[in-house]
mmCIF file of C-alpha atoms in Angstrom:
data_model
loop_
_atom_site.group_PDB
_atom_site.id
_atom_site.type_symbol
_atom_site.label_atom_id
_atom_site.label_comp_id
_atom_site.label_asym_id
_atom_site.label_seq_id
_atom_site.Cartn_x
_atom_site.Cartn_y
_atom_site.Cartn_z
ATOM 1 C CA MET A 29 0.000 0.000 0.000
ATOM 2 C CA LYS A 30 1.035 3.557 -0.649
ATOM 3 C CA PHE A 31 -0.235 6.275 1.666
ATOM 4 C CA LEU A 32 0.165 10.015 1.271
ATOM 5 C CA ARG A 33 -0.943 13.323 2.732
ATOM 6 C CA PHE A 34 -2.278 16.173 0.611
ATOM 7 C CA GLY A 35 -3.431 19.728 1.035
ATOM 8 C CA PRO A 36 -2.073 23.083 2.203
ATOM 9 C CA ILE A 37 0.722 23.231 4.773
ATOM 10 C CA GLY A 38 -0.703 22.449 8.195
ATOM 11 C CA GLU A 39 -4.015 21.244 6.738
ATOM 12 C CA GLU A 40 -2.952 17.976 5.117
ATOM 13 C CA LYS A 41 -5.458 15.155 4.719
ATOM 14 C CA PRO A 42 -4.706 11.426 4.466
ATOM 15 C CA GLY A 43 -4.819 9.604 1.144
ATOM 16 C CA ILE A 44 -4.048 6.302 -0.522
ATOM 17 C CA ILE A 45 -2.898 5.368 -4.031
ATOM 18 C CA ASP A 46 -5.242 3.000 -5.866
ATOM 19 C CA GLN A 47 -4.159 0.225 -8.246
ATOM 20 C CA ASP A 48 -4.235 2.645 -11.194
ATOM 21 C CA GLY A 49 -1.994 5.159 -9.453
ATOM 22 C CA VAL A 50 -4.860 7.534 -8.666
ATOM 23 C CA MET A 51 -4.745 9.434 -5.372
ATOM 24 C CA ARG A 52 -7.831 8.821 -3.203
ATOM 25 C CA ASP A 53 -9.044 10.734 -0.137
ATOM 26 C CA LEU A 54 -9.047 8.677 3.086
ATOM 27 C CA SER A 55 -10.166 11.451 5.419
ATOM 28 C CA ALA A 56 -13.615 9.900 5.975
ATOM 29 C CA HIS A 57 -11.906 6.867 7.518
ATOM 30 C CA VAL A 58 -8.863 8.202 9.367
ATOM 31 C CA ASP A 59 -7.755 11.607 10.597
ATOM 32 C CA ASP A 60 -4.096 11.410 9.526
ATOM 33 C CA ILE A 61 -1.252 9.134 8.499
ATOM 34 C CA ALA A 62 0.365 9.509 11.891
ATOM 35 C CA GLY A 63 0.757 8.093 15.384
ATOM 36 C CA ALA A 64 -1.331 5.051 16.263
ATOM 37 C CA ASN A 65 -2.667 4.926 12.704
ATOM 38 C CA LEU A 66 0.758 3.660 11.626
ATOM 39 C CA SER A 67 0.386 0.333 13.418
ATOM 40 C CA GLU A 68 0.336 -2.755 11.230
ATOM 41 C CA ASP A 69 -3.277 -3.460 12.154
ATOM 42 C CA SER A 70 -4.410 0.075 11.386
ATOM 43 C CA LEU A 71 -2.649 0.236 8.030
ATOM 44 C CA SER A 72 -3.981 -3.209 7.099
ATOM 45 C CA ALA A 73 -7.533 -2.115 7.943
ATOM 46 C CA LEU A 74 -7.167 0.951 5.726
ATOM 47 C CA GLY A 75 -5.889 -1.288 2.969
ATOM 48 C CA GLN A 76 -9.108 -3.320 3.094
ATOM 49 C CA ILE A 77 -11.132 -0.311 1.962
ATOM 50 C CA ASP A 78 -12.067 -0.434 -1.711
ATOM 51 C CA PRO A 79 -10.255 2.672 -2.993
ATOM 52 C CA THR A 80 -12.677 3.042 -5.887
ATOM 53 C CA THR A 81 -15.312 4.002 -3.306
ATOM 54 C CA LEU A 82 -13.169 6.920 -2.138
ATOM 55 C CA PRO A 83 -13.247 10.386 -3.698
ATOM 56 C CA LYS A 84 -10.329 11.336 -5.900
ATOM 57 C CA VAL A 85 -7.876 13.866 -4.554
ATOM 58 C CA PRO A 86 -8.478 17.171 -6.365
ATOM 59 C CA GLU A 87 -6.128 17.805 -9.255
ATOM 60 C CA ASN A 88 -3.109 19.999 -8.563
ATOM 61 C CA SER A 89 -3.335 19.354 -4.815
ATOM 62 C CA ARG A 90 -0.127 19.946 -2.931
ATOM 63 C CA ILE A 91 1.481 16.722 -1.657
ATOM 64 C CA GLY A 92 2.710 17.047 1.902
ATOM 65 C CA ALA A 93 5.194 14.995 3.889
ATOM 66 C CA CYS A 94 3.895 11.426 3.932
ATOM 67 C CA VAL A 95 3.817 11.228 7.753
ATOM 68 C CA GLY A 96 2.219 13.702 10.130
ATOM 69 C CA ASP A 97 2.996 14.632 13.721
ATOM 70 C CA ILE A 98 6.586 13.379 13.547
ATOM 71 C CA GLY A 99 8.180 13.137 16.971
ATOM 72 C CA LYS A 100 11.784 13.008 15.829
ATOM 73 C CA VAL A 101 13.889 12.671 12.706
ATOM 74 C CA ILE A 102 16.995 10.601 13.420
ATOM 75 C CA CYS A 103 19.712 10.661 10.785
ATOM 76 C CA ILE A 104 22.642 8.319 10.270
ATOM 77 C CA GLY A 105 25.883 9.890 9.071
ATOM 78 C CA LEU A 106 28.569 8.323 6.886
ATOM 79 C CA ASN A 107 26.587 5.117 6.424
ATOM 80 C CA TYR A 108 27.925 4.420 2.913
ATOM 81 C CA SER A 109 31.635 3.709 2.749
ATOM 82 C CA ASP A 110 32.046 5.402 -0.628
ATOM 83 C CA HIS A 111 30.283 8.534 0.628
ATOM 84 C CA ALA A 112 32.533 8.564 3.707
ATOM 85 C CA ALA A 113 35.529 8.428 1.372
ATOM 86 C CA GLU A 114 34.324 11.356 -0.732
ATOM 87 C CA SER A 115 33.772 13.295 2.508
ATOM 88 C CA GLY A 116 37.348 12.583 3.590
ATOM 89 C CA MET A 117 36.155 10.712 6.681
ATOM 90 C CA ALA A 118 36.603 7.162 7.934
ATOM 91 C CA VAL A 119 33.713 4.746 8.214
ATOM 92 C CA PRO A 120 32.732 5.019 11.887
ATOM 93 C CA PRO A 121 33.052 1.976 14.163
ATOM 94 C CA GLU A 122 29.449 2.580 15.278
ATOM 95 C CA PRO A 123 26.654 4.527 13.568
ATOM 96 C CA VAL A 124 26.936 8.297 13.715
ATOM 97 C CA ILE A 125 23.617 9.665 14.982
ATOM 98 C CA PHE A 126 22.346 13.208 14.617
ATOM 99 C CA PHE A 127 18.944 14.851 14.559
ATOM 100 C CA LYS A 128 17.142 16.978 12.023
ATOM 101 C CA ALA A 129 14.571 19.385 13.463
ATOM 102 C CA THR A 130 11.020 18.313 12.638
ATOM 103 C CA SER A 131 10.381 21.882 11.444
ATOM 104 C CA ALA A 132 12.689 21.095 8.495
ATOM 105 C CA VAL A 133 10.304 18.435 7.158
ATOM 106 C CA CYS A 134 8.282 19.462 4.110
ATOM 107 C CA GLY A 135 6.526 18.001 1.100
ATOM 108 C CA PRO A 136 8.407 16.181 -1.674
ATOM 109 C CA TYR A 137 7.636 18.876 -4.241
ATOM 110 C CA ASP A 138 7.913 21.922 -1.980
ATOM 111 C CA ASN A 139 10.657 24.430 -2.739
ATOM 112 C CA ILE A 140 14.038 24.183 -1.014
ATOM 113 C CA GLU A 141 14.960 27.500 0.589
ATOM 114 C CA ILE A 142 18.631 28.499 0.647
ATOM 115 C CA PRO A 143 19.079 29.887 4.174
ATOM 116 C CA ARG A 144 20.461 33.366 4.736
ATOM 117 C CA GLY A 145 24.259 33.382 4.761
ATOM 118 C CA SER A 146 24.500 30.026 3.031
ATOM 119 C CA ASN A 147 27.033 29.306 0.302
ATOM 120 C CA GLU A 148 27.181 25.515 0.654
ATOM 121 C CA THR A 149 23.660 24.054 0.558
ATOM 122 C CA ASP A 150 23.963 20.434 -0.572
ATOM 123 C CA TRP A 151 21.736 17.447 -1.390
ATOM 124 C CA GLU A 152 21.500 13.832 -0.146
ATOM 125 C CA VAL A 153 19.046 11.200 -1.387
ATOM 126 C CA GLU A 154 18.233 8.823 1.474
ATOM 127 C CA LEU A 155 16.008 5.889 2.371
ATOM 128 C CA ALA A 156 13.751 6.898 5.265
ATOM 129 C CA VAL A 157 12.334 4.244 7.594
ATOM 130 C CA ILE A 158 9.032 5.069 9.305
ATOM 131 C CA ILE A 159 8.498 3.504 12.730
ATOM 132 C CA GLY A 160 5.070 1.954 13.304
ATOM 133 C CA LYS A 161 5.004 1.090 16.998
ATOM 134 C CA HIS A 162 6.774 1.746 20.291
ATOM 135 C CA THR A 163 10.312 0.376 20.095
ATOM 136 C CA LYS A 164 12.718 0.010 23.012
ATOM 137 C CA TYR A 165 15.616 -2.405 23.469
ATOM 138 C CA VAL A 166 14.484 -4.399 20.451
ATOM 139 C CA ASP A 167 16.630 -7.246 19.145
ATOM 140 C CA GLU A 168 17.887 -6.979 15.581
ATOM 141 C CA ALA A 169 15.963 -10.145 14.686
ATOM 142 C CA ASP A 170 12.680 -8.477 15.686
ATOM 143 C CA ALA A 171 13.439 -4.962 14.477
ATOM 144 C CA MET A 172 11.507 -5.144 11.213
ATOM 145 C CA ASP A 173 8.300 -5.886 13.130
ATOM 146 C CA HIS A 174 8.461 -2.248 14.239
ATOM 147 C CA VAL A 175 8.561 -0.730 10.738
ATOM 148 C CA ALA A 176 5.442 0.832 9.210
ATOM 149 C CA GLY A 177 7.069 1.517 5.860
ATOM 150 C CA TYR A 178 9.565 3.471 3.818
ATOM 151 C CA ALA A 179 9.845 6.792 2.026
ATOM 152 C CA ILE A 180 12.345 9.027 0.256
ATOM 153 C CA MET A 181 14.050 11.810 2.152
ATOM 154 C CA ASN A 182 16.272 14.513 0.715
ATOM 155 C CA ASP A 183 18.596 15.223 3.640
ATOM 156 C CA VAL A 184 19.407 18.766 2.520
ATOM 157 C CA SER A 185 22.548 19.984 4.284
ATOM 158 C CA GLU A 186 24.394 23.278 4.665
ATOM 159 C CA ARG A 187 28.013 22.163 4.831
ATOM 160 C CA GLU A 188 29.549 25.287 6.370
ATOM 161 C CA PHE A 189 26.886 25.346 9.090
ATOM 162 C CA GLN A 190 27.367 21.615 9.589
ATOM 163 C CA GLN A 191 31.154 21.387 9.655
ATOM 164 C CA ARG A 192 32.702 24.764 10.395
ATOM 165 C CA ARG A 193 30.309 26.560 12.718
ATOM 166 C CA SER A 194 31.201 24.497 15.817
ATOM 167 C CA GLY A 195 29.076 22.026 17.720
ATOM 168 C CA GLN A 196 26.709 19.419 16.375
ATOM 169 C CA TRP A 197 25.786 18.695 12.747
ATOM 170 C CA VAL A 198 22.176 19.615 13.523
ATOM 171 C CA LYS A 199 22.851 23.284 12.657
ATOM 172 C CA GLY A 200 23.564 22.357 9.061
ATOM 173 C CA LYS A 201 20.683 19.915 8.788
ATOM 174 C CA SER A 202 17.689 21.689 10.284
ATOM 175 C CA CYS A 203 16.943 24.795 8.245
ATOM 176 C CA ASP A 204 13.368 25.139 7.059
ATOM 177 C CA THR A 205 12.628 22.928 3.996
ATOM 178 C CA PHE A 206 15.743 20.789 4.594
ATOM 179 C CA GLY A 207 13.715 17.572 4.901
ATOM 180 C CA PRO A 208 11.492 16.817 1.873
ATOM 181 C CA LEU A 209 9.764 13.527 2.767
ATOM 182 C CA GLY A 210 7.587 11.373 0.499
ATOM 183 C CA PRO A 211 5.670 11.373 -1.771
ATOM 184 C CA TRP A 212 4.393 8.127 -0.263
ATOM 185 C CA LEU A 213 4.699 6.019 2.805
ATOM 186 C CA VAL A 214 5.129 2.616 1.163
ATOM 187 C CA THR A 215 4.231 -0.192 3.547
ATOM 188 C CA LYS A 216 6.951 -2.720 4.251
ATOM 189 C CA ASP A 217 5.078 -5.570 2.547
ATOM 190 C CA GLU A 218 5.592 -3.809 -0.811
ATOM 191 C CA ILE A 219 9.379 -3.650 -0.447
ATOM 192 C CA ALA A 220 10.850 -7.149 -0.658
ATOM 193 C CA ASP A 221 14.337 -6.055 0.358
ATOM 194 C CA PRO A 222 15.072 -2.536 1.646
ATOM 195 C CA GLN A 223 18.766 -3.303 1.138
ATOM 196 C CA ASN A 224 18.438 -3.633 -2.616
ATOM 197 C CA LEU A 225 16.943 -0.341 -3.810
ATOM 198 C CA GLY A 226 18.464 1.881 -6.468
ATOM 199 C CA MET A 227 18.798 5.561 -5.523
ATOM 200 C CA ARG A 228 19.282 8.519 -7.856
ATOM 201 C CA LEU A 229 19.532 12.302 -7.638
ATOM 202 C CA SER A 230 20.103 14.923 -10.319
ATOM 203 C CA VAL A 231 20.423 18.698 -10.330
ATOM 204 C CA ASN A 232 19.351 20.588 -13.437
ATOM 205 C CA GLY A 233 19.212 17.293 -15.319
ATOM 206 C CA HIS A 234 22.768 16.234 -14.426
ATOM 207 C CA GLN A 235 22.883 13.017 -12.404
ATOM 208 C CA TYR A 236 25.153 13.276 -9.387
ATOM 209 C CA GLN A 237 24.007 10.321 -7.266
ATOM 210 C CA ASN A 238 23.396 6.807 -8.600
ATOM 211 C CA GLY A 239 23.746 4.269 -5.841
ATOM 212 C CA SER A 240 22.015 1.474 -3.978
ATOM 213 C CA THR A 241 20.953 0.751 -0.434
ATOM 214 C CA ALA A 242 22.946 -2.477 -0.882
ATOM 215 C CA THR A 243 26.112 -0.570 0.008
ATOM 216 C CA MET A 244 24.917 0.659 3.407
ATOM 217 C CA VAL A 245 27.447 -0.077 6.125
ATOM 218 C CA TYR A 246 24.832 -0.468 8.859
ATOM 219 C CA LYS A 247 21.633 -2.086 7.591
ATOM 220 C CA VAL A 248 18.066 -1.181 8.511
ATOM 221 C CA PRO A 249 17.400 -3.905 11.156
ATOM 222 C CA PHE A 250 20.686 -3.158 12.885
ATOM 223 C CA LEU A 251 19.997 0.589 12.915
ATOM 224 C CA ILE A 252 16.568 0.158 14.497
ATOM 225 C CA SER A 253 17.940 -2.162 17.164
ATOM 226 C CA TYR A 254 20.958 0.079 17.772
ATOM 227 C CA LEU A 255 18.924 3.260 18.137
ATOM 228 C CA SER A 256 16.458 1.570 20.469
ATOM 229 C CA GLN A 257 19.289 0.950 22.959
ATOM 230 C CA PHE A 258 19.722 4.710 23.395
ATOM 231 C CA MET A 259 16.170 6.035 23.038
ATOM 232 C CA SER A 260 12.674 4.732 22.579
ATOM 233 C CA LEU A 261 11.269 5.047 19.068
ATOM 234 C CA GLN A 262 7.648 6.084 18.678
ATOM 235 C CA PRO A 263 5.095 5.628 15.881
ATOM 236 C CA GLY A 264 5.835 8.200 13.213
ATOM 237 C CA ASP A 265 9.507 8.641 14.063
ATOM 238 C CA VAL A 266 11.656 8.822 10.947
ATOM 239 C CA ILE A 267 15.105 7.259 10.533
ATOM 240 C CA SER A 268 17.013 8.667 7.560
ATOM 241 C CA THR A 269 19.643 6.050 6.833
ATOM 242 C CA GLY A 270 22.435 7.855 4.978
ATOM 243 C CA THR A 271 23.366 8.698 1.409
ATOM 244 C CA PRO A 272 25.481 7.151 -1.349
ATOM 245 C CA PRO A 273 28.310 9.129 -3.013
ATOM 246 C CA GLY A 274 27.712 12.015 -5.366
ATOM 247 C CA VAL A 275 26.889 14.890 -3.044
ATOM 248 C CA GLY A 276 27.925 18.391 -4.043
ATOM 249 C CA MET A 277 30.637 18.531 -1.395
ATOM 250 C CA GLY A 278 32.299 15.528 -3.053
ATOM 251 C CA GLN A 279 32.596 17.087 -6.524
ATOM 252 C CA ASP A 280 35.820 18.572 -7.906
ATOM 253 C CA PRO A 281 35.257 21.461 -7.903
ATOM 254 C CA LYS A 282 32.517 21.433 -5.274
ATOM 255 C CA VAL A 283 28.976 22.138 -6.486
ATOM 256 C CA TYR A 284 26.281 23.613 -4.270
ATOM 257 C CA LEU A 285 22.667 24.552 -4.791
ATOM 258 C CA LYS A 286 21.651 28.045 -5.855
ATOM 259 C CA PRO A 287 18.307 29.741 -6.510
ATOM 260 C CA GLY A 288 16.802 28.550 -9.773
ATOM 261 C CA ASP A 289 18.220 25.020 -9.555
ATOM 262 C CA VAL A 290 15.927 21.989 -9.858
ATOM 263 C CA VAL A 291 16.607 18.875 -7.778
ATOM 264 C CA GLU A 292 15.070 15.533 -8.786
ATOM 265 C CA LEU A 293 15.470 12.293 -6.874
ATOM 266 C CA SER A 294 14.002 8.806 -6.751
ATOM 267 C CA ILE A 295 14.315 5.431 -5.029
ATOM 268 C CA ASP A 296 13.080 2.181 -6.546
ATOM 269 C CA GLY A 297 9.504 1.467 -5.462
ATOM 270 C CA LEU A 298 9.190 4.661 -3.429
ATOM 271 C CA GLY A 299 8.385 7.228 -6.121
ATOM 272 C CA ASP A 300 10.188 10.460 -6.858
ATOM 273 C CA GLN A 301 10.667 14.008 -5.645
ATOM 274 C CA ARG A 302 11.255 17.319 -7.385
ATOM 275 C CA GLN A 303 12.226 20.572 -5.715
ATOM 276 C CA ASN A 304 12.840 24.042 -7.082
ATOM 277 C CA VAL A 305 15.502 25.953 -5.184
ATOM 278 C CA GLU A 306 14.859 29.515 -4.042
ATOM 279 C CA ALA A 307 16.414 32.105 -1.743
ATOM 280 C CA GLY A 308 15.113 31.903 1.807
#
């Protein structure tokens, strides 16, 4: 199943994609794609509804982030060995964890805003894992039972803020619009192997990233188990699992986003995103 949220910012309604790829309005059956509605039982019940009985989503509706009321966005740094190499950093002996402010999350086709004072705004296509139920001290063998589904995230990053402004990476990761998420929450039953998904990102038609989740250092079940040793994970929490090589920082010379650029990205089975870049 593929779920989505549509409508103006702050007024998003829940939806589902029917077998013909048509967006259908679920708001008569559920208030949001969020919280307790992300449990396996709840999503399965929604999937039993005949989508042809649901109204179509109005044409030209804005598509919002595919999950509402996100408690936290947990990101994993340097989780692809070839990306670590292009960043001039070693693969860490344990996952690098940092947070992205939930206020950075936006729709998959919303504009990316270059923050004031930025000269190094960069892109990162990433597989996002959406947690479906309370998770604490979970074993790796049971970790996938806690997944609601998957989505695309563009982990937009300001490299100067991140690396040369002291302190944690969060400063370079949390500007408004730095977390396009969606277009869909794809339930885990539709993704046979989350570790075998092609990932691509282009800017102005030039492909910079062309990788696969197969080259992750720390795989999805391990990450869920690992994180749950340090914090409880709640329904709707998002884990963004790292990016393959090809970011702007890794180019020679370096390439960063500027107003007027167009970013397009996709992951196998999870749809695509497109963002216009503008001055913030």
